[in-house]
Tab-separated table of C-alpha atoms in Angstrom:
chain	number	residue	atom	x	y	z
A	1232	UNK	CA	6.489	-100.236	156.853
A	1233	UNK	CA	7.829	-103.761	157.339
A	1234	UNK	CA	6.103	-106.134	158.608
A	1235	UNK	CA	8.767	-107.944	161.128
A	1236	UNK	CA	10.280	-105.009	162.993
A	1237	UNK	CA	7.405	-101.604	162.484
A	1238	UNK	CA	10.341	-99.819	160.887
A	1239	UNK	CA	10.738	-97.885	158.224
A	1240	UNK	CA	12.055	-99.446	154.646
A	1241	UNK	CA	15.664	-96.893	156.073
A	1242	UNK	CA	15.188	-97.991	159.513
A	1243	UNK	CA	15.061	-101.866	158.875
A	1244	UNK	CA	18.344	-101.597	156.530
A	1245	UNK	CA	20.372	-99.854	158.731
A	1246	UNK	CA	19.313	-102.058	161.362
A	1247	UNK	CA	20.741	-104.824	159.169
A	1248	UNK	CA	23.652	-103.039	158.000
A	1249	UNK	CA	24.477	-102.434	162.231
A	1250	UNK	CA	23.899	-106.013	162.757
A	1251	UNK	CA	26.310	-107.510	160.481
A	1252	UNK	CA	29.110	-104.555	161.203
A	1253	UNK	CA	28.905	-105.275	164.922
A	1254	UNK	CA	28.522	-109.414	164.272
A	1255	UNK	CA	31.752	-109.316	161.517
A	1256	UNK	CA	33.589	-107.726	164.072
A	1257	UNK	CA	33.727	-109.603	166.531
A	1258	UNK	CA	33.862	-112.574	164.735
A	1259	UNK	CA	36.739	-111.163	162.421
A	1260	UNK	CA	38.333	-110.515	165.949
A	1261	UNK	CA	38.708	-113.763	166.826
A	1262	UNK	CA	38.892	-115.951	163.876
A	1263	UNK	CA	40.172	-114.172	160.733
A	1264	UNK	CA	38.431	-115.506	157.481
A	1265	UNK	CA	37.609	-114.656	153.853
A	1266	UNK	CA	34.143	-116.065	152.633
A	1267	UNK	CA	34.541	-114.963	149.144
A	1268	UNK	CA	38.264	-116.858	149.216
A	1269	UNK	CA	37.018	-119.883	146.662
A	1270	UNK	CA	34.964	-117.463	144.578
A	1271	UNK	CA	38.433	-115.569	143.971
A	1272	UNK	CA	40.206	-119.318	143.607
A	1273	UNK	CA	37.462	-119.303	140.459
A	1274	UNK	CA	38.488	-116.097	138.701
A	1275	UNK	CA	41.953	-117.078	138.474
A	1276	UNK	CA	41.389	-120.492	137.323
A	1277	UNK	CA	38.685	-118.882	134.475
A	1278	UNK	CA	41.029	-116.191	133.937
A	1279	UNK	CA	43.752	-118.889	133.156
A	1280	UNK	CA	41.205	-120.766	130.698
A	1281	UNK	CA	39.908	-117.809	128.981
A	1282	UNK	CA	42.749	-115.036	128.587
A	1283	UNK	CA	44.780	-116.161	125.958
A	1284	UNK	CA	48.035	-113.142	125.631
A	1285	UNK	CA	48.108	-114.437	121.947
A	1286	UNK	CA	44.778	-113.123	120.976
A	1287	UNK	CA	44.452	-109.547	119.893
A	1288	UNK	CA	43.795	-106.607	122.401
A	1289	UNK	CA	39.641	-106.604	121.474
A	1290	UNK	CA	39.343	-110.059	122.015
A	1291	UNK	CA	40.873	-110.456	125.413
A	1292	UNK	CA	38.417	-107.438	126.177
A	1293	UNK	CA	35.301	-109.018	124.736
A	1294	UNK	CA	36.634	-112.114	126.429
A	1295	UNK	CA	36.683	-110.179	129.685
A	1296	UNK	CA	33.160	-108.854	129.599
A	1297	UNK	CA	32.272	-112.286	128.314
A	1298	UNK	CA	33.599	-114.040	131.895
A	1299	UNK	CA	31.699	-111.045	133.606
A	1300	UNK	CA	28.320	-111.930	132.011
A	1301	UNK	CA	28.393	-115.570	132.413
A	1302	UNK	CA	29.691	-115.753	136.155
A	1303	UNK	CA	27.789	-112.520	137.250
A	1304	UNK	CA	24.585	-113.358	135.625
A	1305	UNK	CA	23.485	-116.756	137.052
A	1306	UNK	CA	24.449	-115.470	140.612
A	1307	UNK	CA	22.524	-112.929	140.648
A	1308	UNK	CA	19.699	-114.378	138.921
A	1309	UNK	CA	19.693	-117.653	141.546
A	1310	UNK	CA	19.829	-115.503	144.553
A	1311	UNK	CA	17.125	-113.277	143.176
A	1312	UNK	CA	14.871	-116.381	142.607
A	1313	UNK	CA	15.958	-118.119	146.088
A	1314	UNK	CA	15.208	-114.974	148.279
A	1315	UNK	CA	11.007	-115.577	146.946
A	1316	UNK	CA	11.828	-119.446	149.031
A	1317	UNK	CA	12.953	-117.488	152.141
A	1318	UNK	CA	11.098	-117.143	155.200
A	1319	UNK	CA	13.196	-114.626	157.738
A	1320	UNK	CA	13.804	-111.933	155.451
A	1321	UNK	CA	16.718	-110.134	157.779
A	1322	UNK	CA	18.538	-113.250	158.203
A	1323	UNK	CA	18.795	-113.767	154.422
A	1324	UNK	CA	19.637	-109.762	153.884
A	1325	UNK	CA	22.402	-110.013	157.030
A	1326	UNK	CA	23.918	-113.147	155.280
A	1327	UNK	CA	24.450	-111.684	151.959
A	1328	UNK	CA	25.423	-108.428	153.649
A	1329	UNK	CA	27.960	-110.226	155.509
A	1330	UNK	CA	29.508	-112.005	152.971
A	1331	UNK	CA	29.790	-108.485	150.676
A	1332	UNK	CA	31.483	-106.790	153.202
A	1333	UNK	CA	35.245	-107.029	153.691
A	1334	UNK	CA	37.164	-108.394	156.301
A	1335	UNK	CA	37.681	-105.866	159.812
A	1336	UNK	CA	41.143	-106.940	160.244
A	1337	UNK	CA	42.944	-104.139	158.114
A	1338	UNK	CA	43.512	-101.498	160.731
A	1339	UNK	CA	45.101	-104.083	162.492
A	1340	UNK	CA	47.063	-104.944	159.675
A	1341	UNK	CA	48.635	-101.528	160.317
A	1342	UNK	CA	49.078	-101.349	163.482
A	1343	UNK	CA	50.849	-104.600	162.718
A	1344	UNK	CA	52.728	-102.708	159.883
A	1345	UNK	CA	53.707	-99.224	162.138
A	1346	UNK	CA	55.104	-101.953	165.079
A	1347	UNK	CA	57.518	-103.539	162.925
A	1348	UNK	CA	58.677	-100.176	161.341
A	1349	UNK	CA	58.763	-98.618	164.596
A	1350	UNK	CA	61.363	-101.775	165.288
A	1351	UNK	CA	62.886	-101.573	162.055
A	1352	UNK	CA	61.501	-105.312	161.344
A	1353	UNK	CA	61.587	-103.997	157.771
A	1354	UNK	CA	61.185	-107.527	156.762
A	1355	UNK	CA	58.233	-108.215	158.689
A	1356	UNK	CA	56.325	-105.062	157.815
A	1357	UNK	CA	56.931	-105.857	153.628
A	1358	UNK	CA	55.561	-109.539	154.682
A	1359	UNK	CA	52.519	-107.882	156.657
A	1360	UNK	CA	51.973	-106.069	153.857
A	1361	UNK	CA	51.967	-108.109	150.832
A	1362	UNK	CA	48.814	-109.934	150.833
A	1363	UNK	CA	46.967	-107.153	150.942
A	1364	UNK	CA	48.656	-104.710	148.026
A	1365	UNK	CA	49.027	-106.041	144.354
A	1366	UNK	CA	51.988	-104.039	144.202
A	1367	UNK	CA	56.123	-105.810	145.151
A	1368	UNK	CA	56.281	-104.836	148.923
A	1369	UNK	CA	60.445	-105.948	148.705
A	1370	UNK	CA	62.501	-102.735	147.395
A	1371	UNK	CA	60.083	-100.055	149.523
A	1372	UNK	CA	62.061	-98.713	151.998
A	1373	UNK	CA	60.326	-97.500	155.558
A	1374	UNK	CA	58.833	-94.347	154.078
A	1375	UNK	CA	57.443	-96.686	151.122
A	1376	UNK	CA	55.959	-98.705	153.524
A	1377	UNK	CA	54.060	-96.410	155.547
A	1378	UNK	CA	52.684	-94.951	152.360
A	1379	UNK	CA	51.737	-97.676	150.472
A	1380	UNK	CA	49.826	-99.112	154.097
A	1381	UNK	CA	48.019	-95.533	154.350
A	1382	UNK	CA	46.763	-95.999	151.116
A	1383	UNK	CA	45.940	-99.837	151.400
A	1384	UNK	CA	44.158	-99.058	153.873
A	1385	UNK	CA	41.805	-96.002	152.529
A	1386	UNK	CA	41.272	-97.672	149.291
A	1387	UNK	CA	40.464	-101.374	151.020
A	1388	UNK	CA	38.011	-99.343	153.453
A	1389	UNK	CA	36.356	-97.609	150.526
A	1390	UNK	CA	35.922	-100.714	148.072
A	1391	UNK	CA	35.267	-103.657	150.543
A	1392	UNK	CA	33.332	-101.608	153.150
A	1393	UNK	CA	31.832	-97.904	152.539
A	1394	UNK	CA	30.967	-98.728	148.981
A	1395	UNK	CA	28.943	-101.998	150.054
A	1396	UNK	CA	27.712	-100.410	152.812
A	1397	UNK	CA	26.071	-97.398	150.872
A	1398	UNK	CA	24.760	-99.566	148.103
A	1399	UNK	CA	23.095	-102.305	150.850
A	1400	UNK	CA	21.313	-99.100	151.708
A	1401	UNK	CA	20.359	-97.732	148.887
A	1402	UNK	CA	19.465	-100.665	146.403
A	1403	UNK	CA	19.288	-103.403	148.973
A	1404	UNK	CA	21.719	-106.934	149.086
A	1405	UNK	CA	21.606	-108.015	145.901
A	1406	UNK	CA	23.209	-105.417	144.404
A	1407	UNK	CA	25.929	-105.243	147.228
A	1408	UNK	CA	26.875	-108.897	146.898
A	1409	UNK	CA	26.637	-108.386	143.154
A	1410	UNK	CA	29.248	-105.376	143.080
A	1411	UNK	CA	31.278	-107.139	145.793
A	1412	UNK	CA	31.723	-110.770	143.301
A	1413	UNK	CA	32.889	-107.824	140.372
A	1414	UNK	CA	35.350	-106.327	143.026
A	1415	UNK	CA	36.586	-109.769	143.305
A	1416	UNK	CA	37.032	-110.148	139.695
A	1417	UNK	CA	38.222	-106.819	139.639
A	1418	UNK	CA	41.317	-107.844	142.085
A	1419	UNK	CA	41.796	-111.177	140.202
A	1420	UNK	CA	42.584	-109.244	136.608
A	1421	UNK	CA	43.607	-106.332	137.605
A	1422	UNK	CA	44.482	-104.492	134.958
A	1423	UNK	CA	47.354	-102.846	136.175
A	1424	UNK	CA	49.109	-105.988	135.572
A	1425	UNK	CA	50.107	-106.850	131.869
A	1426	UNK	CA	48.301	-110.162	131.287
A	1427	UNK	CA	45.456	-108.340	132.319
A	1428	UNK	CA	45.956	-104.834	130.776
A	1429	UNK	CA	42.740	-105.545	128.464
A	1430	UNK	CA	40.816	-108.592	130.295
A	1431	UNK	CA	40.584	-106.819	133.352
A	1432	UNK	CA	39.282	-103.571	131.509
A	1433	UNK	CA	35.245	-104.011	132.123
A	1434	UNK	CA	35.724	-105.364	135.614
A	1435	UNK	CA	37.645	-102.474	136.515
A	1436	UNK	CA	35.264	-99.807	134.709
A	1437	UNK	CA	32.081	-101.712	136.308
A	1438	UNK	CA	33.728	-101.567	139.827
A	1439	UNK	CA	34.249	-97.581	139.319
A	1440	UNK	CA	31.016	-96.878	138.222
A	1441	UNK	CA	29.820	-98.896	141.449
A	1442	UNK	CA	32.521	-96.489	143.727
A	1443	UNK	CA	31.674	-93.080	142.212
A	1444	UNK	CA	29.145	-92.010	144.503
A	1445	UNK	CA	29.790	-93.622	147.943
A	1446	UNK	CA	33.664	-92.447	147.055
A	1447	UNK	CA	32.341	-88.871	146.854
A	1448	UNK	CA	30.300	-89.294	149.596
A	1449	UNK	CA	33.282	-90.174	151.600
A	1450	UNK	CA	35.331	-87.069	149.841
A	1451	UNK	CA	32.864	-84.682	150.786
A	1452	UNK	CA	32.713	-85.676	154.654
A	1453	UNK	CA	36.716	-85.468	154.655
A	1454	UNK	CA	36.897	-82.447	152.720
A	1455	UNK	CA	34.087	-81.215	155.356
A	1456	UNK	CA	36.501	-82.004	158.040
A	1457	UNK	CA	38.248	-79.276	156.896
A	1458	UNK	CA	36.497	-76.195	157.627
A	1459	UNK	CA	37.605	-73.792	159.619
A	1460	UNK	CA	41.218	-75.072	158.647
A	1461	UNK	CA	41.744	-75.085	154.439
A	1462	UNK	CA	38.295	-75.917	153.231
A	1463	UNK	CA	38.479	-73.842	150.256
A	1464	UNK	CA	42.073	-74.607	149.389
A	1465	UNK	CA	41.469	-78.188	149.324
A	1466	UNK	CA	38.100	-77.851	147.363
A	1467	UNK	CA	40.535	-75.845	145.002
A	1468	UNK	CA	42.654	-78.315	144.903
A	1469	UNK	CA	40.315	-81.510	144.406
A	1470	UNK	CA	37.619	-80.506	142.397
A	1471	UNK	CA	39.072	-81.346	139.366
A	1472	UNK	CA	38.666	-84.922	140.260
A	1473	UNK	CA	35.270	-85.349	141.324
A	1474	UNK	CA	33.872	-86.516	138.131
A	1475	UNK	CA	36.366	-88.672	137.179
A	1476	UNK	CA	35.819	-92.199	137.596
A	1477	UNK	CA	38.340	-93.141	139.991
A	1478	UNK	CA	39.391	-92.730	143.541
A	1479	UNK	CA	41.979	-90.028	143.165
A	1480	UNK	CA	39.759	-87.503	145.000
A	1481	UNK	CA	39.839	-89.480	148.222
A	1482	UNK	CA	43.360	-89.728	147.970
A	1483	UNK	CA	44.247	-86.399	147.317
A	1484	UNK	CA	42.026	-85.237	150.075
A	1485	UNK	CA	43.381	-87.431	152.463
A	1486	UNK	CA	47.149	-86.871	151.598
A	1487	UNK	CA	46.184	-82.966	152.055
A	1488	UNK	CA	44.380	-83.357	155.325
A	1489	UNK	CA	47.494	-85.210	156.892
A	1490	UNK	CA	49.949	-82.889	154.915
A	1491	UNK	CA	51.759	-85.851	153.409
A	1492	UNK	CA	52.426	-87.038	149.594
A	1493	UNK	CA	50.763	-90.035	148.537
A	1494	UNK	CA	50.074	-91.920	145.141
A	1495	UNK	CA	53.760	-91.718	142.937
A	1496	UNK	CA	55.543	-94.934	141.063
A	1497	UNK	CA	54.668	-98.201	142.086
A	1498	UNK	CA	56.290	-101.634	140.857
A	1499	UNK	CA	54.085	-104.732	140.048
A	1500	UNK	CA	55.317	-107.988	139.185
A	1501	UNK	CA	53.610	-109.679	136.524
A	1502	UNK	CA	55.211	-113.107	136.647
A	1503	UNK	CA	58.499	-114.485	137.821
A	1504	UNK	CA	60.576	-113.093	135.296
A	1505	UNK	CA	58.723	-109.432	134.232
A	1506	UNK	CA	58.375	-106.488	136.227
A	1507	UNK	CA	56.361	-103.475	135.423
A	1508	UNK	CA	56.901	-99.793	136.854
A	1509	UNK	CA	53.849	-98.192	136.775
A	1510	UNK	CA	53.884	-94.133	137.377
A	1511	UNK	CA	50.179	-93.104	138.884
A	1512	UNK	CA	49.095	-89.657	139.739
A	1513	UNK	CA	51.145	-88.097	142.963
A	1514	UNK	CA	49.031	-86.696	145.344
A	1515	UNK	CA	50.170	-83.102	147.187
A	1516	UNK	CA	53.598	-83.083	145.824
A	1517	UNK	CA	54.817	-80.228	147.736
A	1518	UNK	CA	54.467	-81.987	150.853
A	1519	UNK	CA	56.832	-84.104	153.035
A	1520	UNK	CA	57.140	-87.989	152.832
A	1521	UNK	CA	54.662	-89.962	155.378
A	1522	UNK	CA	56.184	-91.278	158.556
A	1523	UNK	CA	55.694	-94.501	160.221
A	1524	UNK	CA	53.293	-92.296	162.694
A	1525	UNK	CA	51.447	-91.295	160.002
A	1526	UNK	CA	49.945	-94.714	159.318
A	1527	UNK	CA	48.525	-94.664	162.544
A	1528	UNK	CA	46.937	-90.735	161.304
A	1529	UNK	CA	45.711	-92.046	158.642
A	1530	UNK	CA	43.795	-95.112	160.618
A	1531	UNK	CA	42.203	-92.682	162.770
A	1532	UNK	CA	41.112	-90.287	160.112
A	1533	UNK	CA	39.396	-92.925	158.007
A	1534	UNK	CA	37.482	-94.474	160.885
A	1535	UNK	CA	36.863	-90.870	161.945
A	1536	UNK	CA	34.742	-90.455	158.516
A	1537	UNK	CA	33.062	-94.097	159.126
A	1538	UNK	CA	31.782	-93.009	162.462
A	1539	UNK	CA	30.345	-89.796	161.081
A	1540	UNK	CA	28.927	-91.360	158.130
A	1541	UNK	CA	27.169	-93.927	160.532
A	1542	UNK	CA	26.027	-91.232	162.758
A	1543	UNK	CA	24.305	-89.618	159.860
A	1544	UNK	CA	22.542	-91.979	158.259
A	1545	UNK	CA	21.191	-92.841	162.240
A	1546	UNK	CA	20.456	-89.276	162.213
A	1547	UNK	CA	18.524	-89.367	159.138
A	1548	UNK	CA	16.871	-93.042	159.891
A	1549	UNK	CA	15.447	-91.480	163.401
A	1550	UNK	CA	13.767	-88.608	161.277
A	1551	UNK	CA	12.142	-90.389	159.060
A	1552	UNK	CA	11.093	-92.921	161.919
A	1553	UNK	CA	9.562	-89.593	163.356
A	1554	UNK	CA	8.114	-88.318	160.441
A	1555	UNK	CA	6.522	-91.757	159.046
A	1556	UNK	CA	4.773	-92.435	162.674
A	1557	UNK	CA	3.453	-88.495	162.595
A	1558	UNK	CA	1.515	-89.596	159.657
């Protein structure tokens, strides 16, 4: 039991995790920020010291896990040490919560995004758009647009917020703010980009390892949604990437459960003068383009899985509550 509250160990965490949700959002509402903004300002100025393109393939990846070690490491290792110094243990716990969990303002981002289409302000939606995809928003046309901000926003809401939220819960703040400073990293060298293609490679890996399980959590409860409808055709269908360390199985599952094609080419520009096609996996290929309405599907779908994921895990807090005071 803990000593503040009379909760359970479950109890008091999700207590925290509700706190911070319901405090972010309102803030978020009404002043949009970034706390981990000068922590990212960091990774591109080490990345610019360390990542030399003339050095050989295995030393730009040693260099890479090298940057990892000696930014991760102290962080951690400080926080652990200055939590022993702290006297309101939920305050501490909601801070570092709050900072590890991403900003609230990306559904809005597409409602932004399916306004402008919807008024073909093309040029509007691609600026919208651009600071939160790696990929070149200017050649995507309208149907581009709306597919490249449905899967913004699953993948954002899976990496910046189900993710940390599932790890807070499981293995406490620590760990969340730890994964969330390697997400960071992980968007700052991506290695999708060609400077990055091997410096980027253990921040990337580390970050996956992180997603697998809340991502399959989150697959499961979509593919659940399902039943009744084409449960076993889309089990069929996406079993093959459960194990794999990635989030194709969310996107497959959600591109089958608004009957729309997602994933395909995607152009990234490396630097002013280099641009790199890259073709990724294409998700339910027999299916139609999305449309600008499907951006706002896809919103409500997503949030539809956060609200029963939260109602579970209040389920499951309340029964253990139950249980630990019957004993």
């Amino acid at each position: 039991m803990t000593d503040i509250t009379g909760l359970t160990a479950f109890s008091y965490q999700l207590l925290i995790l509700l706190t911070v949700i319901v405090s972010k959002a309102v803030v978020s509402h009404f002043i949009p920020h970034e706390p981990l903004r000068f922590f990212r300002f960091y990774c591109q100025q080490l990345s610019n010291k360390v990542n030399n393109p003339k050095n050989t393939p295995k030393q730009q990846t040693i260099a890479g896990l090298v940057s990892i070690v000696v930014t991760l490491l102290p962080i951690a290792i400080i926080l652990w040490l200055f939590e022993a110094f702290v006297e309101v243990d939920f305050l501490w716990q909601a801070l570092l919560l709050y900072i590890a969990i991403g900003a609230f303002g990306v559904a809005q981002v597409n409602k932004t995004i399916a306004q402008a289409l919807v008024a073909n302000q093309n040029y509007l939606a691609k600026q919208t758009l651009k600071p939160w995809v790696l990929r070149e928003t200017e050649p995507l046309s309208s149907l581009g647009l709306s597919k490249t901000s449905i899967e913004m926003q699953l993948l954002r809401t899976l990496q910046q917020g189900y993710t940390v939220a599932i790890l807070f819960m499981i293995f406490g703040p620590l760990v969340a703010i730890c994964y969330r400073l390697l997400l960071e990293m992980h968007y700052s060298w991506n290695s999708k980009l060609i400077k990055f293609n091997h410096f980027g490679l253990y921040a990337k890996h580390l970050v996956n390892i992180f997603q697998w399980l809340p991502v399959r959590v989150f697959a499961l409860l979509l593919l659940f949604t399902s039943i009744g409808k084409n449960f076993t055709l889309f089990w069929r269908l996406s079993k093959q990437y459960f194990f794999q360390l990635n989030n194709n199985i969310a996107l497959l599952l959600l591109a089958l459960n608004l009957e729309i094609k997602l994933g395909g080419v995607a152009l990234y520009n490396d630097n002013e003068n280099s641009k790199e096609k890259l073709y990724k996996v294409s998700f339910n290929d027999l299916a139609r383009q999305p449309q600008i309405t499907d951006i706002i599907h896809g919103k409500n779908k997503v949030n539809f899985i956060i609200y029963i994921s939260l109602f579970f895990i209040t389920l499951l807090a309340v029964i253990i509550e139950i249980i630990a005071n019957n004993t």
